[in-house]
CSV table of C-alpha atoms and ligand atoms in Angstrom, one decimal:
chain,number,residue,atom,x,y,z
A,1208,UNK,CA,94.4,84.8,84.3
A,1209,UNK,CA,92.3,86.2,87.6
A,1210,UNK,CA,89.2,86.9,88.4
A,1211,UNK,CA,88.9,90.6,90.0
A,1212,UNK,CA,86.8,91.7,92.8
A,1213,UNK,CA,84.1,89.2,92.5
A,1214,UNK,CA,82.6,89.6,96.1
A,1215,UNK,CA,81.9,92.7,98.0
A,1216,UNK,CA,84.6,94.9,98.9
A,1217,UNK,CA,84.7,94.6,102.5
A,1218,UNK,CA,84.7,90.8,102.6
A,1219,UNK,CA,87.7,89.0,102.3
A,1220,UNK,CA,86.3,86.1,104.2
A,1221,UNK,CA,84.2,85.0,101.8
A,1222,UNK,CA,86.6,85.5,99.0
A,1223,UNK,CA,89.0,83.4,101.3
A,1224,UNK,CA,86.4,80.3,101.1
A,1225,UNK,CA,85.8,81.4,97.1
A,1226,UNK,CA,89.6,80.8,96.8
A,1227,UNK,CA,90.0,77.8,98.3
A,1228,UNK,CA,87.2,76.8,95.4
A,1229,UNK,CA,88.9,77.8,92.4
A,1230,UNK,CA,92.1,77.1,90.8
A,1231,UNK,CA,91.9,80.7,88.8
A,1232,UNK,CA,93.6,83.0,91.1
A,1233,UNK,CA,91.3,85.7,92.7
A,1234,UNK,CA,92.4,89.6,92.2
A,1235,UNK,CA,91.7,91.7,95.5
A,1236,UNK,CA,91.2,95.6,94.1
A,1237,UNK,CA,89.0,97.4,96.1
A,1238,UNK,CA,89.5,94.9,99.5
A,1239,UNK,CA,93.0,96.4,99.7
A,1240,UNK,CA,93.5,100.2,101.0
A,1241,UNK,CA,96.7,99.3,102.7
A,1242,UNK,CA,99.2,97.0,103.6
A,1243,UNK,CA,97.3,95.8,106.9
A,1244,UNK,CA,94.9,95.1,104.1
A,1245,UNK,CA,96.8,93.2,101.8
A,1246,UNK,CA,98.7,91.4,104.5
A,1247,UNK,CA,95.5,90.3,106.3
A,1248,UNK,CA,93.8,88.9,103.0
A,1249,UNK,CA,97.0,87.3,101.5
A,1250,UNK,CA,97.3,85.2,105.1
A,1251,UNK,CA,93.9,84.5,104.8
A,1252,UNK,CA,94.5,82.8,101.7
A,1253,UNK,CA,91.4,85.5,99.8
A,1254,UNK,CA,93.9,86.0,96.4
A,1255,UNK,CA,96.0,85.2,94.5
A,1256,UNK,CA,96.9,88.7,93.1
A,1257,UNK,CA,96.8,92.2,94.2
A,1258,UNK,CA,95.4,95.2,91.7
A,1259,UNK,CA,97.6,98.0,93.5
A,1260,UNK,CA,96.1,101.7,92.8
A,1261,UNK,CA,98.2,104.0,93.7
A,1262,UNK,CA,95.0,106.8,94.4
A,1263,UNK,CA,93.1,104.5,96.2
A,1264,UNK,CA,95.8,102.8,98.5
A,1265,UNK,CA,97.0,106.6,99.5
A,1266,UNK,CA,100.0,107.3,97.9
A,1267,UNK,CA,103.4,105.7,96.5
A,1268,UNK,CA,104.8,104.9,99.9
A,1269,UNK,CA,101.8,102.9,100.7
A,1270,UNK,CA,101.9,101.2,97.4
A,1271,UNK,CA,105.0,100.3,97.9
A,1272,UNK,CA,104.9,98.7,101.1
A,1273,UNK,CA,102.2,96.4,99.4
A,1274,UNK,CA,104.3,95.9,96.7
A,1275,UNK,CA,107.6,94.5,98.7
A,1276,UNK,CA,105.2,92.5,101.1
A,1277,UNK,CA,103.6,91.0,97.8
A,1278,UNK,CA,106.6,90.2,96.8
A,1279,UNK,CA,108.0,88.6,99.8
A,1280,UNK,CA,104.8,86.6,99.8
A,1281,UNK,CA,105.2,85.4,95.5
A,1282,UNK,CA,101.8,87.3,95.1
A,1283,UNK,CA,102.0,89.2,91.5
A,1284,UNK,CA,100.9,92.8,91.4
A,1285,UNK,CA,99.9,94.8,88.7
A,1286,UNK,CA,99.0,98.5,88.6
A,1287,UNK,CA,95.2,100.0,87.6
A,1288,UNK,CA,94.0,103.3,87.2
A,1289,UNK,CA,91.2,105.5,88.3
A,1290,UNK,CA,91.2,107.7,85.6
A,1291,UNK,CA,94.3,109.8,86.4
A,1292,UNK,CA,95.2,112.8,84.9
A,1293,UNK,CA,98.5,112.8,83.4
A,1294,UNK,CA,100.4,113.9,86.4
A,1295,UNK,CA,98.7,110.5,88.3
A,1296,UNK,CA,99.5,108.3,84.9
A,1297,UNK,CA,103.2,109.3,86.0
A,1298,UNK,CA,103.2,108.1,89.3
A,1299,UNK,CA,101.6,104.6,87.9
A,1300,UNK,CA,104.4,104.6,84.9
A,1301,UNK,CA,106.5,105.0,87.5
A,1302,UNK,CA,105.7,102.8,90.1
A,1303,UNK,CA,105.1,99.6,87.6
A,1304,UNK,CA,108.9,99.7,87.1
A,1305,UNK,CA,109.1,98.0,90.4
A,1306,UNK,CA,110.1,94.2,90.1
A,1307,UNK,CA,106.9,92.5,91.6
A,1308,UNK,CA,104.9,94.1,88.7
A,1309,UNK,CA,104.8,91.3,86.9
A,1310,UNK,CA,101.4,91.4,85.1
A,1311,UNK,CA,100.3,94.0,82.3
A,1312,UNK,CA,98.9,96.9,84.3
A,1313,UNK,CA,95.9,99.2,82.5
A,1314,UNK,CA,97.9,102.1,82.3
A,1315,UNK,CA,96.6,103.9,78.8
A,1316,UNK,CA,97.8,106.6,76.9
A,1317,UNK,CA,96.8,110.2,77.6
A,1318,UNK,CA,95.2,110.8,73.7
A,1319,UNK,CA,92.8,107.3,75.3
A,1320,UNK,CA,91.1,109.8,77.8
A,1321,UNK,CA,92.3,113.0,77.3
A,1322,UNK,CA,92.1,115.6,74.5
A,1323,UNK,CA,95.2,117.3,76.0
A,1324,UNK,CA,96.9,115.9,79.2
A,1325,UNK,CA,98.5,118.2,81.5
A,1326,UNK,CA,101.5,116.7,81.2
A,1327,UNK,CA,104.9,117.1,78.8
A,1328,UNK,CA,104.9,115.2,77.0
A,1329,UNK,CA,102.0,113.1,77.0
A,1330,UNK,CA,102.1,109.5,78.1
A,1331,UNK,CA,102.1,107.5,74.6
A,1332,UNK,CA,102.0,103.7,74.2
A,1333,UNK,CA,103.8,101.8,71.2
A,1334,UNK,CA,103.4,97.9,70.7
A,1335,UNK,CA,101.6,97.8,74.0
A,1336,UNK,CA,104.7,99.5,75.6
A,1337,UNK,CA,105.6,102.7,77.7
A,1338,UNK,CA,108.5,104.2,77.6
A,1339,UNK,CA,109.8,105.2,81.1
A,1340,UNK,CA,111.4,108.2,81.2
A,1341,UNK,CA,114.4,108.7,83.2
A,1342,UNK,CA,114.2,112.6,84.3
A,1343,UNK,CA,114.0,112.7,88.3
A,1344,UNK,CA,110.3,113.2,89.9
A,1345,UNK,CA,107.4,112.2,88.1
A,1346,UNK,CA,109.7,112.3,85.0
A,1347,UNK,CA,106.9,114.0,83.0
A,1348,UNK,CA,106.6,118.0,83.4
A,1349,UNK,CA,103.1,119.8,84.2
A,1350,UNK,CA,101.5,121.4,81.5
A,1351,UNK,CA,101.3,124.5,84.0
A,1352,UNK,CA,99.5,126.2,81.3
A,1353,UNK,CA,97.1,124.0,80.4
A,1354,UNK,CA,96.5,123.5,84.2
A,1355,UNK,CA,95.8,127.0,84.8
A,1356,UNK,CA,93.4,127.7,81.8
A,1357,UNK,CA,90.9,124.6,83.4
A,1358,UNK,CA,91.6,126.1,87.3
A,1359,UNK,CA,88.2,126.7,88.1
A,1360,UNK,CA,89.1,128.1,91.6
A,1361,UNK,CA,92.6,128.1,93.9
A,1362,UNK,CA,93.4,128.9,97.2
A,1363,UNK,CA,96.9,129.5,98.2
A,1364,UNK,CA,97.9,128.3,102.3
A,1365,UNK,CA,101.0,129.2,104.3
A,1366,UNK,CA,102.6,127.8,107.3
A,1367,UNK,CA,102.0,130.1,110.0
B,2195,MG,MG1,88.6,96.6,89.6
């Protein structure tokens, strides 16, 4: 289906000559921190496909932007993950039920890495399926709990 990342992470001129060699679309993951990123290797012709993270592209609004540009440019995306927590697995559950997601994402279920997730309730996967839910936010509530008992230290700011 793709090969990802094959080159170095910074280089999407050479992946742009790699793609212009191979019919197997190429998968930019770590070339692509933004959408100046994505934009600049997708007219370069260096993929075929964009592995959007939502940790490592900064955020959802960032993600998103790559993911409407993707799609106005017919480049599928799918969403990986860096090992979130379950209160990051949320944001990717939620952000794969965008339209130009069109490829299975690695999204896991919490019990894959996690004894316990801080989340309610946990992330679960049936058939090779998540269900979404549809409460407003992340649509999962923090185990605040559970997220206290492994605090190891907290600081609390305020606006001046
Ligand atoms: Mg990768």
């Amino acid at each position: 289906m793709m090969i990802e990342q094959p080159l170095a992470h910074d280089d999407i001129i050479d992946h742009a000559s790699l793609q212009k060699r191979l019919k197997t679309p190429i998968c930019l993951d770590e070339s692509i921190h933004s959408l100046e990123d994505a934009r600049k290797a997708i007219e370069m012709g260096s993929c075929g496909i964009i592995n959007i993270k939502v940790g490592r592209v900064g955020g959802l609004t960032e993600a998103r932007r790559i993911h409407d540009y993707c799609v106005e440019k017919e480049i599928p995306v799918w969403c990986g993950g860096m090992l979130e927590s379950g209160i990051g697995r949320a944001h990717n559950v939620a952000i794969t039920t965008l339209p130009g997601f069109t490829l299975p994402g690695d999204t896991a279920a919490s019990s894959r890495y996690w004894e316990r997730d801080l989340i309610e309730p946990e992330v679960t996967v049936t058939n090779g399926v998540i269900h979404v839910p549809e409460k407003a936010g992340i649509g999962y509530e923090p185990n605040r709990e559970l997220i206290e008992q492994f605090t190891l230290y907290s600081e609390t700011f305020r606006a001046s």
